[in-house]
Coordinates of C-alpha atoms in Angstrom, one line a residue:
M12 CA 7.6 -6.1 -32.2
I13 CA 3.8 -5.7 -31.7
V14 CA 2.9 -4.6 -28.2
L15 CA -0.4 -6.0 -27.0
V16 CA -2.2 -3.7 -24.6
F17 CA -5.2 -5.2 -22.8
G18 CA -7.0 -4.9 -19.5
L19 CA -5.6 -7.5 -17.1
F20 CA -6.6 -5.7 -13.9
F21 CA -9.4 -3.3 -13.2
K22 CA -10.8 -1.0 -10.5
S23 CA -14.4 -1.6 -9.6
I24 CA -16.9 0.7 -8.2
A25 CA -20.2 -0.2 -6.5
D26 CA -21.5 -3.6 -5.4
E27 CA -21.4 -4.6 -1.8
G28 CA -19.2 -7.4 -0.6
M29 CA -15.6 -8.2 0.3
W30 CA -16.1 -11.8 1.4
L31 CA -13.7 -14.2 3.1
P32 CA -13.7 -17.3 0.9
L33 CA -13.8 -19.5 4.0
L34 CA -16.9 -17.8 5.3
L35 CA -18.8 -17.4 2.0
G36 CA -22.4 -18.0 3.2
Q37 CA -25.0 -19.8 1.1
Q38 CA -27.0 -16.6 0.6
V39 CA -24.0 -14.8 -0.8
Y40 CA -23.1 -17.8 -3.0
N41 CA -26.7 -18.1 -4.3
D42 CA -26.5 -14.4 -5.3
M43 CA -23.3 -15.0 -7.1
V44 CA -24.9 -17.9 -9.1
K45 CA -27.8 -15.6 -9.9
K46 CA -25.5 -13.0 -11.3
G47 CA -23.7 -15.6 -13.5
L48 CA -21.2 -17.6 -11.5
K49 CA -20.7 -21.2 -12.8
L50 CA -18.3 -22.5 -10.2
T51 CA -19.2 -24.6 -7.1
K52 CA -18.3 -23.3 -3.6
D53 CA -15.6 -26.1 -3.4
Q54 CA -14.1 -24.8 -6.6
L55 CA -13.8 -21.4 -5.0
Y56 CA -12.2 -22.5 -1.8
N57 CA -11.2 -25.9 -0.5
I58 CA -8.3 -26.8 1.8
N59 CA -8.3 -30.5 0.9
K60 CA -8.2 -30.3 -2.8
A61 CA -7.2 -27.7 -5.5
S62 CA -9.4 -24.7 -5.8
L63 CA -9.5 -21.2 -7.2
K64 CA -7.7 -19.8 -4.2
D65 CA -4.6 -21.8 -5.1
A66 CA -4.2 -19.6 -8.2
I67 CA -4.2 -16.3 -6.3
I68 CA -1.0 -15.1 -4.7
I69 CA 0.5 -12.4 -2.6
F70 CA 3.1 -10.8 -4.9
G71 CA 5.9 -9.1 -3.0
F72 CA 4.8 -7.1 0.0
G73 CA 1.6 -5.5 -1.0
C74 CA 0.2 -6.7 -4.3
T75 CA -2.0 -9.5 -5.7
G76 CA -0.9 -11.8 -8.5
E77 CA -2.5 -14.7 -10.3
I78 CA -1.1 -17.9 -11.7
V79 CA -2.1 -18.2 -15.4
S80 CA -0.4 -21.3 -16.8
S81 CA 0.6 -24.9 -15.9
E82 CA 4.2 -23.6 -15.7
G83 CA 3.8 -21.1 -13.0
L84 CA 3.4 -17.9 -15.1
I85 CA 2.2 -14.9 -13.0
F86 CA 0.3 -11.8 -14.0
T87 CA 0.4 -8.8 -11.6
N88 CA 0.2 -5.0 -12.0
H89 CA 2.9 -3.0 -13.8
H90 CA 3.7 -0.9 -10.7
C91 CA 3.9 -4.1 -8.5
G92 CA 6.7 -5.4 -10.7
Y93 CA 8.3 -2.1 -11.3
D94 CA 11.0 -2.3 -8.7
V95 CA 12.2 -5.6 -10.2
I96 CA 12.0 -4.1 -13.7
A97 CA 14.0 -1.0 -12.7
S98 CA 16.6 -3.0 -10.8
A99 CA 17.2 -5.2 -13.9
S100 CA 17.5 -2.1 -16.2
T101 CA 20.5 -0.1 -17.2
M102 CA 20.8 2.9 -19.5
E103 CA 22.0 0.5 -22.2
H104 CA 19.1 -2.0 -21.6
N105 CA 16.4 0.1 -20.2
Y106 CA 13.6 -2.4 -19.7
A107 CA 11.5 0.1 -17.7
K108 CA 11.4 2.5 -20.7
D109 CA 11.5 0.1 -23.6
G110 CA 9.9 -3.0 -22.3
F111 CA 11.2 -6.6 -22.1
Y112 CA 9.9 -10.0 -23.1
A113 CA 12.0 -13.2 -22.6
K114 CA 12.1 -15.3 -25.8
N115 CA 12.7 -18.4 -23.8
K116 CA 13.0 -19.4 -20.1
N117 CA 16.8 -19.0 -20.2
E118 CA 16.2 -15.2 -20.8
E119 CA 14.0 -14.8 -17.8
I120 CA 15.6 -12.4 -15.2
P121 CA 16.0 -13.5 -11.6
S122 CA 14.7 -11.2 -8.9
S123 CA 14.6 -10.7 -5.1
I124 CA 10.8 -10.7 -5.0
T125 CA 9.0 -13.5 -3.2
I126 CA 5.4 -14.7 -3.5
Q127 CA 3.0 -16.5 -1.1
F128 CA 0.3 -19.0 -1.6
L129 CA -2.6 -19.3 0.9
L130 CA -2.7 -22.9 2.2
R131 CA -5.7 -22.6 4.6
I132 CA -7.6 -20.3 7.0
D133 CA -8.2 -21.5 10.6
D134 CA -10.6 -19.8 13.0
V135 CA -8.7 -19.2 16.3
T136 CA -11.3 -16.8 17.8
K137 CA -12.0 -18.8 20.9
E138 CA -8.4 -19.3 21.8
V139 CA -7.7 -15.5 21.5
L140 CA -10.8 -14.2 23.2
D141 CA -10.5 -16.7 26.1
S142 CA -7.0 -15.3 26.8
L143 CA -8.3 -11.7 26.7
K144 CA -11.2 -12.1 29.2
G145 CA -11.5 -9.2 31.7
L146 CA -8.8 -7.1 29.9
S147 CA -9.2 -3.7 28.3
G148 CA -7.2 -0.8 27.0
L149 CA -3.4 -1.0 26.7
E150 CA -3.3 -4.2 28.8
R151 CA -5.7 -5.9 26.3
I152 CA -3.6 -4.7 23.3
E153 CA -0.4 -6.0 24.8
R154 CA -1.9 -9.4 25.7
Q155 CA -3.5 -9.7 22.3
F156 CA -0.1 -9.0 20.6
K157 CA 1.5 -11.8 22.7
I158 CA -1.2 -14.4 22.0
L159 CA -1.2 -13.7 18.3
S160 CA 2.6 -14.0 18.2
T161 CA 2.3 -17.3 20.0
I162 CA -0.2 -18.7 17.6
N163 CA 1.8 -17.4 14.6
K164 CA 4.9 -19.2 15.8
R165 CA 3.1 -22.4 16.6
M166 CA 1.4 -22.6 13.2
S167 CA 4.5 -21.7 11.2
D168 CA 7.2 -24.1 9.9
P169 CA 10.3 -22.3 8.6
S170 CA 11.7 -25.6 7.3
Q171 CA 8.8 -25.7 4.8
S172 CA 8.7 -21.9 4.3
I173 CA 5.3 -21.9 5.9
E174 CA 4.3 -18.7 7.7
T175 CA 1.1 -17.9 9.7
R176 CA -0.4 -14.5 10.3
V177 CA -3.4 -14.1 12.6
S178 CA -5.7 -11.3 11.4
S179 CA -8.1 -9.4 13.7
L180 CA -11.5 -9.1 12.1
F181 CA -14.6 -7.2 13.0
K182 CA -12.6 -4.8 15.2
G183 CA -11.2 -7.6 17.3
N184 CA -14.4 -9.7 17.6
Q185 CA -13.1 -12.5 15.4
F186 CA -9.6 -13.9 14.7
L187 CA -8.5 -16.0 11.7
A188 CA -5.1 -17.6 11.1
F189 CA -4.0 -17.3 7.5
V190 CA -1.4 -20.0 6.7
Y191 CA 0.9 -19.3 3.7
Q192 CA 3.8 -20.9 1.9
R193 CA 6.5 -18.6 0.5
Y194 CA 8.3 -19.1 -2.7
F195 CA 11.7 -17.4 -3.5
D196 CA 12.7 -18.0 -7.1
I197 CA 10.6 -15.5 -9.0
R198 CA 11.8 -14.4 -12.5
L199 CA 10.8 -11.5 -14.7
V200 CA 9.3 -12.8 -18.0
G201 CA 7.9 -9.7 -19.6
T202 CA 6.9 -6.1 -19.1
P203 CA 5.4 -3.5 -21.6
P204 CA 7.2 -0.3 -22.3
E205 CA 6.6 2.4 -19.7
S206 CA 4.5 4.4 -22.1
V207 CA 2.1 1.4 -22.1
G208 CA 2.4 0.1 -18.5
N209 CA 2.1 3.6 -17.1
F210 CA 0.2 5.4 -19.8
G211 CA -1.8 8.2 -18.2
G212 CA 0.4 8.3 -15.1
D213 CA -1.1 10.0 -12.1
T214 CA -3.8 11.7 -14.1
D215 CA -5.6 8.4 -15.0
N216 CA -4.6 6.4 -12.0
W217 CA -7.7 5.3 -9.9
E218 CA -9.8 6.9 -12.7
W219 CA -12.2 5.7 -15.4
P220 CA -11.9 5.8 -18.4
R221 CA -8.4 4.4 -18.2
H222 CA -6.2 3.3 -21.1
T223 CA -3.2 1.7 -19.3
G224 CA -1.6 -1.6 -20.0
D225 CA -1.2 -2.1 -16.3
F226 CA 0.5 -5.5 -16.2
S227 CA 3.9 -7.2 -15.8
I228 CA 4.6 -11.0 -16.1
F229 CA 6.7 -13.3 -13.9
R230 CA 7.3 -17.0 -13.3
V231 CA 7.7 -18.9 -10.1
Y232 CA 10.3 -21.7 -9.9
T233 CA 10.8 -24.6 -7.5
N234 CA 13.4 -27.3 -6.9
S235 CA 13.0 -30.6 -8.6
D236 CA 10.7 -31.8 -5.9
G237 CA 8.3 -28.9 -6.4
K238 CA 9.3 -27.3 -3.1
P239 CA 10.2 -23.6 -2.4
A240 CA 13.9 -22.9 -3.1
K241 CA 16.3 -20.1 -3.5
Y242 CA 17.3 -19.2 -7.1
A243 CA 19.3 -21.9 -8.8
E244 CA 19.8 -22.6 -12.5
E245 CA 18.5 -26.2 -12.1
N246 CA 15.2 -25.1 -10.6
I247 CA 12.1 -25.9 -12.6
P248 CA 8.9 -23.9 -13.4
M249 CA 6.3 -24.5 -10.7
K250 CA 3.5 -26.9 -11.4
P251 CA 0.6 -25.1 -9.6
K252 CA -2.4 -26.8 -8.0
W253 CA -4.7 -24.5 -10.0
F254 CA -4.2 -21.8 -12.7
L255 CA -6.5 -19.3 -14.4
P256 CA -7.1 -19.9 -18.1
I257 CA -6.9 -16.7 -20.0
S258 CA -9.9 -15.7 -22.1
I259 CA -9.7 -13.0 -24.9
K260 CA -13.4 -13.3 -25.6
P261 CA -14.8 -9.8 -25.6
L262 CA -17.0 -9.0 -22.6
K263 CA -20.5 -7.7 -22.8
D264 CA -22.3 -5.2 -20.6
G265 CA -23.9 -7.3 -17.8
D266 CA -21.4 -10.2 -17.9
F267 CA -20.6 -11.7 -14.4
S268 CA -17.4 -10.5 -12.9
M269 CA -15.5 -11.8 -9.8
I270 CA -12.4 -10.6 -8.1
F271 CA -10.1 -12.8 -5.9
G272 CA -7.3 -10.8 -4.3
Y273 CA -5.6 -9.2 -1.4
P274 CA -7.1 -5.7 -0.7
G275 CA -4.8 -3.6 1.4
G276 CA -7.1 -2.2 4.1
T277 CA -10.5 -0.7 4.6
N278 CA -12.4 0.9 7.5
R279 CA -16.0 0.3 6.6
Y280 CA -17.2 0.4 10.2
E281 CA -15.5 3.8 11.0
T282 CA -17.4 6.2 13.1
S283 CA -18.5 9.7 12.2
Y284 CA -15.6 11.0 14.4
G285 CA -13.1 9.1 12.3
V286 CA -14.7 10.2 9.0
K287 CA -14.6 13.8 10.2
L288 CA -10.9 13.5 11.1
T289 CA -10.1 11.8 7.8
T290 CA -11.7 14.5 5.6
E291 CA -10.5 17.5 7.7
V292 CA -7.0 16.4 8.7
D293 CA -5.7 13.0 7.6
D294 CA -6.3 13.0 3.9
P295 CA -5.6 16.7 3.2
V296 CA -2.3 16.5 5.1
R297 CA -1.1 13.3 3.4
V298 CA -2.1 14.6 0.0
K299 CA -0.1 17.9 0.7
L300 CA 3.0 16.1 2.0
R301 CA 3.1 13.5 -0.8
G302 CA 2.4 16.1 -3.4
E303 CA 5.4 18.1 -2.2
R304 CA 7.7 15.1 -2.4
L305 CA 6.4 14.1 -5.8
K306 CA 6.9 17.7 -7.1
W307 CA 10.6 17.7 -6.4
M308 CA 11.2 14.1 -7.6
F309 CA 9.4 14.8 -10.8
E310 CA 11.5 18.0 -11.4
E311 CA 14.6 15.9 -11.6
M312 CA 13.1 12.8 -13.3
K313 CA 12.0 14.8 -16.4
K314 CA 15.5 16.3 -16.8
D315 CA 17.5 13.0 -17.0
P316 CA 16.5 9.5 -18.1
A317 CA 19.0 8.0 -15.6
V318 CA 17.4 9.9 -12.7
N319 CA 14.0 8.8 -14.1
L320 CA 15.1 5.2 -13.9
Q321 CA 16.5 5.7 -10.4
L322 CA 13.5 7.4 -8.9
T323 CA 10.4 6.1 -10.8
S324 CA 9.8 3.0 -8.6
N325 CA 9.6 5.1 -5.4
Y326 CA 7.7 7.9 -7.3
E327 CA 5.0 5.5 -8.4
S328 CA 4.7 4.1 -4.9
I329 CA 4.2 7.6 -3.4
A330 CA 1.9 8.7 -6.3
N331 CA -0.4 5.7 -6.1
Y332 CA -1.8 6.6 -2.7
W333 CA -1.4 10.3 -3.2
K334 CA -4.2 9.9 -5.8
F335 CA -6.1 7.5 -3.5
F336 CA -6.1 9.8 -0.5
D337 CA -7.1 12.8 -2.7
G338 CA -10.0 10.8 -4.2
E339 CA -11.1 9.2 -0.8
G340 CA -11.6 12.6 0.8
K341 CA -13.6 14.0 -2.1
Q342 CA -15.8 10.9 -2.3
L343 CA -16.5 10.9 1.5
L344 CA -17.7 14.5 1.2
K345 CA -19.6 13.9 -2.1
Y346 CA -21.7 11.1 -0.7
D347 CA -22.1 12.7 2.8
V348 CA -20.6 9.7 4.5
L349 CA -20.4 11.7 7.7
G350 CA -24.1 12.3 7.7
Q351 CA -24.8 8.7 7.0
K352 CA -22.6 7.6 9.8
K353 CA -24.3 10.0 12.3
K354 CA -27.7 8.5 11.4
Q355 CA -26.5 4.9 12.0
E356 CA -24.9 6.0 15.3
E357 CA -28.1 7.7 16.4
K358 CA -30.0 4.4 16.0
F359 CA -27.3 2.5 18.0
I360 CA -27.3 5.1 20.8
T361 CA -31.1 4.8 21.1
W362 CA -30.8 1.0 21.2
A363 CA -27.9 1.2 23.7
K364 CA -29.8 3.1 26.4
G365 CA -30.0 1.1 29.6
K366 CA -27.3 -1.3 28.4
P367 CA -24.2 -0.7 30.6
E368 CA -21.8 -2.3 28.2
Y369 CA -22.8 0.0 25.3
E370 CA -24.5 3.2 26.5
Q371 CA -21.3 5.2 27.3
I372 CA -19.4 4.2 24.1
F373 CA -20.0 7.3 22.0
P374 CA -19.7 10.0 24.8
E375 CA -16.3 8.4 25.8
W376 CA -15.3 7.9 22.2
K377 CA -15.8 11.6 21.5
K378 CA -13.5 12.5 24.4
A379 CA -10.8 10.2 23.0
Y380 CA -11.0 11.9 19.6
D381 CA -11.0 15.4 21.1
A382 CA -7.9 14.6 23.2
W383 CA -5.9 13.3 20.2
T384 CA -7.0 15.5 17.4
P385 CA -4.7 18.5 18.2
Y386 CA -1.7 16.3 17.6
V387 CA -2.7 14.4 14.5
K388 CA -1.2 16.8 12.0
H389 CA 2.1 16.7 13.9
R390 CA 2.2 12.9 13.8
W391 CA 1.9 12.9 10.0
Y392 CA 4.7 15.5 9.7
V393 CA 7.2 13.4 11.6
S394 CA 6.2 10.1 9.8
S395 CA 7.4 8.7 6.5
E396 CA 4.7 10.9 4.9
G397 CA 6.5 14.0 6.1
L398 CA 10.0 14.7 7.3
L399 CA 11.0 11.0 7.3
G400 CA 9.9 11.0 3.6
S401 CA 13.3 12.5 2.9
P402 CA 15.5 9.5 2.2
L403 CA 18.4 11.1 3.9
I404 CA 16.5 11.9 7.0
A405 CA 14.9 8.4 7.1
F406 CA 18.4 6.8 6.9
A407 CA 19.8 9.3 9.5
N408 CA 16.9 8.4 11.8
S409 CA 17.8 4.7 11.6
L410 CA 21.2 5.5 13.1
Q411 CA 19.4 5.9 16.5
Q412 CA 20.0 2.2 16.8
I413 CA 23.8 3.0 17.0
E414 CA 23.1 5.8 19.4
N415 CA 21.1 3.5 21.7
A416 CA 23.9 0.9 21.6
L417 CA 26.4 3.6 22.6
V418 CA 24.6 5.4 25.3
K419 CA 22.3 2.8 27.0
T420 CA 23.8 1.0 29.9
G421 CA 24.1 -2.8 29.7
N422 CA 24.7 -2.9 25.9
T423 CA 27.5 -5.2 24.8
E424 CA 30.2 -4.7 22.2
A425 CA 28.4 -7.4 20.1
E426 CA 25.2 -5.4 20.1
L427 CA 27.1 -2.2 19.0
K428 CA 28.9 -4.1 16.2
K429 CA 25.5 -5.5 15.0
A430 CA 24.0 -2.0 14.9
I431 CA 27.1 -0.6 13.0
D432 CA 27.2 -3.5 10.5
A433 CA 23.5 -3.1 9.8
A434 CA 23.9 0.7 9.3
N435 CA 26.9 0.2 7.1
E436 CA 25.0 -2.2 4.8
K437 CA 21.9 0.0 4.8
R438 CA 24.0 3.0 3.8
K439 CA 25.2 1.2 0.7
S440 CA 21.7 0.7 -0.6
F441 CA 20.7 4.2 0.5
L442 CA 23.5 5.8 -1.6
E443 CA 22.6 3.8 -4.6
D444 CA 19.0 5.0 -4.6
E445 CA 19.7 8.6 -3.4
N446 CA 19.2 11.6 -5.6
K447 CA 20.7 14.5 -3.7
T448 CA 19.0 17.3 -5.7
S449 CA 15.4 16.2 -5.2
D450 CA 16.1 15.0 -1.6
Q451 CA 17.6 18.3 -0.6
N452 CA 14.6 20.2 -2.0
I453 CA 12.3 17.8 -0.1
L454 CA 14.1 18.5 3.1
W455 CA 14.0 22.3 3.0
S456 CA 10.4 22.5 1.7
L457 CA 9.0 20.0 4.3
T458 CA 10.9 21.7 7.1
M459 CA 9.3 25.0 6.1
M460 CA 5.9 23.3 5.8
Y461 CA 6.3 21.9 9.3
Y462 CA 7.1 25.3 10.7
N463 CA 3.9 26.8 9.1
D464 CA 1.5 23.9 9.6
V465 CA 2.3 22.3 12.9
P466 CA 1.2 24.3 16.0
K467 CA 4.1 26.4 17.3
D468 CA 3.8 25.1 20.9
Q469 CA 4.5 21.6 19.6
H470 CA 7.8 22.5 17.8
P471 CA 11.1 21.1 19.1
V472 CA 12.5 23.7 21.6
G473 CA 15.1 25.9 20.1
F474 CA 15.3 24.4 16.6
F475 CA 13.6 27.2 14.6
P476 CA 15.0 30.1 16.6
T477 CA 18.5 28.7 15.9
L478 CA 17.7 28.2 12.2
R479 CA 16.4 31.9 12.1
N480 CA 19.5 33.2 13.8
K481 CA 21.9 31.4 11.5
Y482 CA 20.1 31.3 8.2
G483 CA 17.5 34.1 8.1
P484 CA 13.8 34.8 8.5
L485 CA 11.5 31.8 9.0
D486 CA 9.0 33.1 6.4
D487 CA 11.7 33.1 3.7
E488 CA 12.4 30.0 1.5
A489 CA 16.0 31.1 1.2
S490 CA 16.6 30.4 4.9
Y491 CA 15.5 26.8 4.6
K492 CA 17.4 26.3 1.4
K493 CA 20.6 27.5 3.1
Y494 CA 20.0 25.2 6.0
A495 CA 19.3 22.1 3.9
A496 CA 22.4 22.9 1.8
D497 CA 24.5 22.9 5.0
V498 CA 23.0 19.6 6.1
Y499 CA 23.9 17.9 2.8
K500 CA 27.4 19.5 2.7
N501 CA 28.4 18.5 6.2
T502 CA 26.8 15.2 7.0
M503 CA 29.2 12.3 7.3
I504 CA 26.6 10.1 5.5
F505 CA 27.8 11.3 2.1
N506 CA 31.5 11.5 3.1
D507 CA 33.2 8.1 2.9
T508 CA 36.2 9.3 4.9
K509 CA 34.1 10.7 7.8
W510 CA 31.8 7.7 7.7
N511 CA 34.6 5.1 7.8
D512 CA 36.3 6.9 10.6
F513 CA 33.0 6.9 12.6
I514 CA 32.2 3.2 12.2
A515 CA 35.9 2.4 13.1
H516 CA 35.7 4.6 16.2
P517 CA 32.0 5.0 17.0
D518 CA 31.3 7.9 19.3
A519 CA 27.9 9.1 20.5
I520 CA 28.8 12.8 20.5
K521 CA 30.2 12.6 17.0
L522 CA 26.9 11.0 15.8
Q523 CA 24.8 13.5 17.7
D524 CA 26.7 16.4 16.1
D525 CA 26.1 15.2 12.6
P526 CA 23.6 17.6 11.0
A527 CA 21.4 15.0 9.3
F528 CA 21.2 12.8 12.5
N529 CA 20.7 15.9 14.6
F530 CA 17.7 16.9 12.5
A531 CA 16.1 13.5 12.5
S532 CA 16.7 13.0 16.2
T533 CA 15.4 16.4 17.1
F534 CA 12.0 16.0 15.5
T535 CA 11.4 12.3 16.2
K536 CA 12.4 12.6 19.9
N537 CA 10.4 15.7 20.3
F538 CA 7.3 13.9 19.2
E539 CA 8.0 10.6 20.9
S540 CA 8.8 12.1 24.3
K541 CA 5.9 14.6 24.4
Y542 CA 3.0 13.3 22.2
Y543 CA 3.4 9.6 21.4
S544 CA 1.8 8.6 24.7
Y545 CA -1.3 10.5 23.6
Y546 CA -1.3 8.5 20.4
Q547 CA -1.0 5.2 22.3
Q548 CA -3.9 6.2 24.6
F549 CA -6.0 7.1 21.6
L550 CA -5.2 3.8 19.8
A551 CA -6.1 1.8 22.9
K552 CA -9.5 3.6 23.4
N553 CA -10.3 3.6 19.7
M554 CA -9.7 -0.2 19.5
E555 CA -11.7 -0.9 22.6
F556 CA -14.7 1.3 21.6
G557 CA -14.5 0.0 18.0
R558 CA -14.7 -3.6 19.2
L559 CA -17.6 -2.9 21.6
Y560 CA -19.5 -0.9 18.9
L561 CA -19.3 -3.7 16.4
K562 CA -20.2 -6.3 19.0
G563 CA -23.3 -4.2 19.8
I564 CA -24.2 -3.8 16.2
I565 CA -24.2 -7.5 15.7
E566 CA -26.2 -8.0 18.9
M567 CA -28.7 -5.2 17.8
D568 CA -29.6 -6.9 14.5
P569 CA -28.4 -10.5 14.3
V570 CA -30.2 -11.1 10.9
K571 CA -28.5 -8.2 9.2
A572 CA -25.2 -9.2 10.9
K573 CA -25.1 -12.4 8.9
M574 CA -24.6 -10.3 5.7
M575 CA -21.8 -8.3 7.2
Y576 CA -18.2 -8.8 6.0
P577 CA -15.0 -7.8 7.8
D578 CA -12.8 -4.9 6.8
A579 CA -9.9 -5.7 4.4
T580 CA -6.7 -6.6 6.2
F581 CA -4.5 -7.7 3.3
T582 CA -6.1 -11.1 3.5
M583 CA -7.8 -13.0 0.7
R584 CA -11.2 -11.7 -0.3
V585 CA -13.8 -12.3 -2.9
S586 CA -15.9 -9.6 -4.5
Y587 CA -18.4 -10.0 -7.4
G588 CA -20.8 -8.2 -9.6
N589 CA -21.4 -7.5 -13.3
V590 CA -19.6 -5.6 -16.0
K591 CA -21.5 -2.4 -16.5
S592 CA -21.4 1.1 -18.0
Y593 CA -22.5 3.9 -15.7
N594 CA -23.5 7.5 -15.4
P595 CA -21.3 9.3 -12.9
R596 CA -23.1 12.7 -13.1
D597 CA -25.8 14.5 -15.1
A598 CA -25.6 14.0 -18.8
V599 CA -22.4 12.0 -18.7
H600 CA -22.2 8.3 -19.7
Y601 CA -19.1 6.1 -19.3
D602 CA -19.0 2.9 -21.4
Y603 CA -17.8 -0.3 -19.7
V604 CA -14.9 -0.7 -22.1
T605 CA -12.0 1.4 -23.4
T606 CA -10.3 0.8 -26.7
S607 CA -7.2 1.9 -28.6
K608 CA -9.1 4.8 -30.1
G609 CA -8.9 6.5 -26.7
I610 CA -5.1 6.1 -26.5
L611 CA -4.7 8.1 -29.7
E612 CA -7.2 10.7 -28.4
K613 CA -5.2 11.1 -25.2
Y614 CA -1.7 11.0 -26.9
K615 CA 0.4 14.1 -26.3
P616 CA 3.8 14.1 -27.9
G617 CA 6.6 14.7 -25.4
D618 CA 4.2 14.5 -22.4
Y619 CA 5.5 12.6 -19.4
E620 CA 2.2 10.8 -18.9
F621 CA 0.6 10.6 -22.3
D622 CA 3.5 10.1 -24.8
L623 CA 3.8 7.0 -27.0
A624 CA 6.6 5.3 -28.7
V625 CA 6.7 5.5 -32.6
K626 CA 6.0 1.8 -33.0
Q627 CA 3.0 2.0 -30.7
I628 CA 1.6 4.9 -32.7
E629 CA 2.0 3.0 -36.0
M630 CA 0.4 -0.1 -34.6
L631 CA -2.6 1.9 -33.2
K632 CA -3.1 3.8 -36.4
K633 CA -3.0 0.5 -38.5
K634 CA -5.2 -1.3 -35.9
D635 CA -2.9 -4.3 -36.3
F636 CA -4.1 -6.2 -33.3
G637 CA -5.3 -9.5 -34.8
Q638 CA -7.3 -11.6 -32.4
Y639 CA -7.1 -9.0 -29.6
M640 CA -9.6 -6.8 -31.5
D641 CA -13.2 -6.4 -30.4
P642 CA -15.0 -7.4 -33.6
Q643 CA -17.9 -5.1 -32.9
R644 CA -15.8 -2.0 -32.2
K645 CA -12.9 -2.8 -34.6
D646 CA -10.4 -1.5 -31.9
L647 CA -8.1 -3.1 -29.4
V648 CA -9.8 -3.6 -26.0
I649 CA -7.8 -1.9 -23.3
G650 CA -9.8 -2.3 -20.2
F651 CA -13.3 -2.7 -18.7
I652 CA -15.1 -1.6 -15.6
T653 CA -17.3 -3.6 -13.2
T654 CA -19.6 -2.9 -10.3
N655 CA -17.3 -4.6 -7.8
D656 CA -15.3 -2.7 -5.2
I657 CA -12.1 -4.0 -3.6
T658 CA -10.5 -1.0 -2.1
G659 CA -6.7 -1.1 -2.2
N660 CA -6.4 -3.2 -5.4
E661 CA -6.4 -1.8 -8.9

């Protein structure tokens, strides 16, 4: 089998713009045409007839995909499809490691993934803002949540699988309703071997030059009427409104490039206070916590192919944004974004003098940051980035629903049974995915990191003195290892007999005495009871000042405001630019294209990230690529770089 490796997706790096297709202004469109666009505005976005937006989908829960054939074929990133690929794999048929391509539609593999098509975008700003008049702070947030929920429900139609999600844009100064239709029968068609789809691993992720075949292939099916339907053998391939024809024509430096997709989230209008907190606390803490979890997972993955298959999907998910947070902090510092923000704010502060609505924004905003900053690190440590990043502790923490049903007055037997049934079902999937060795190491190491990094006066009362008295000094790794070993040995979560006895005779004291539940409950309740209110107060003030600041910026310079675009909110956006080579630093030039030559140059036999299968090496050395070869370079084109920038997509 010849494996074809080519760049289906790409990271982009410089040009301004992350435009909503609904609000694509004439000035922006004219610039797109000037750069090489040959489509009309109606071909880009139209709610009454087919347009390009009908070929772009939400794939799963956080990815972009595109329809590329008249029979519903989908391209998406390799890591976006990896959970499906791993779930379909066994040690005998390891599609994750060896790759998979269906020879016909009957061989396509059903999955639990769903996709969503955007039907239309409606502006509901007036309705929302009218309901929020005169409100501020927590009261405004609560009211906004209620009105958005009302609109979402009104504009959705479960019978047609239509879902609506209102998105707050420009820090709450605009509200758009995005109406989607969800499809359920999605089947795996093809995936390259792991050594292609994840070639370069964490080292090359979010980097250029990159030599990764970062793609996986699926197909969407419908019932015979073309409507969304659950999986059934008689379902037929979808006949899409629009699909993207695939071109294998080599690109040239300067060619027009456009990205349609669903970028996860940006904060382009962040303040200097927020940038400072990100570079000094948020990103370093997240990088450190994720790095620790990745270390222990990787230790086990490289020992055993079965463990590698079990953990890789979760590992890739953690690693993807470990690399992002690391790079984000470095780039913010490199380009002195803090200094740039301060200069912008100085202009605003000067303009705001004498304007009661705006002149106190920054003094009050600083107070809000100063009040919250001492607790930021603690919040990360008790989140899924930290202690709840242990799968065991995350599952144990979910058992608080059972505790609440047992101890809170007014709860019925039906509510208790519902909580127990949910926990019992969740435990089954937890045990299937659990790797005890890596998880136990994650638990002891993160507990020790918490002790060393979180201010001592914020620690849960009595926990660490008890740990010291029973297991040894708090500056000794051995103490935490002994503690974690006891948790894993004695929790009922791993003991079927104890667990079955508990769910048959649920008892609050028995639950609270369980070491895994006790750990989760101790840390989460300590934070929630003492510090979560500070976080709520900060969020309310940050949202309020952010809204007023952006409102003021628009008022300060209405002409410039017309060229502003809202932050990404995992809603459809358009970005554009030109394919270009670039010079990242003195005396260094990066070409706009990578080829198979670079794969062989990076190849390291036996290396987890840069190894290759024998067939791949033979193919690369023979240059047996046929029509996929760049005739000028005589090598297989792997990827290319553009000047676009859609943060959150690769």
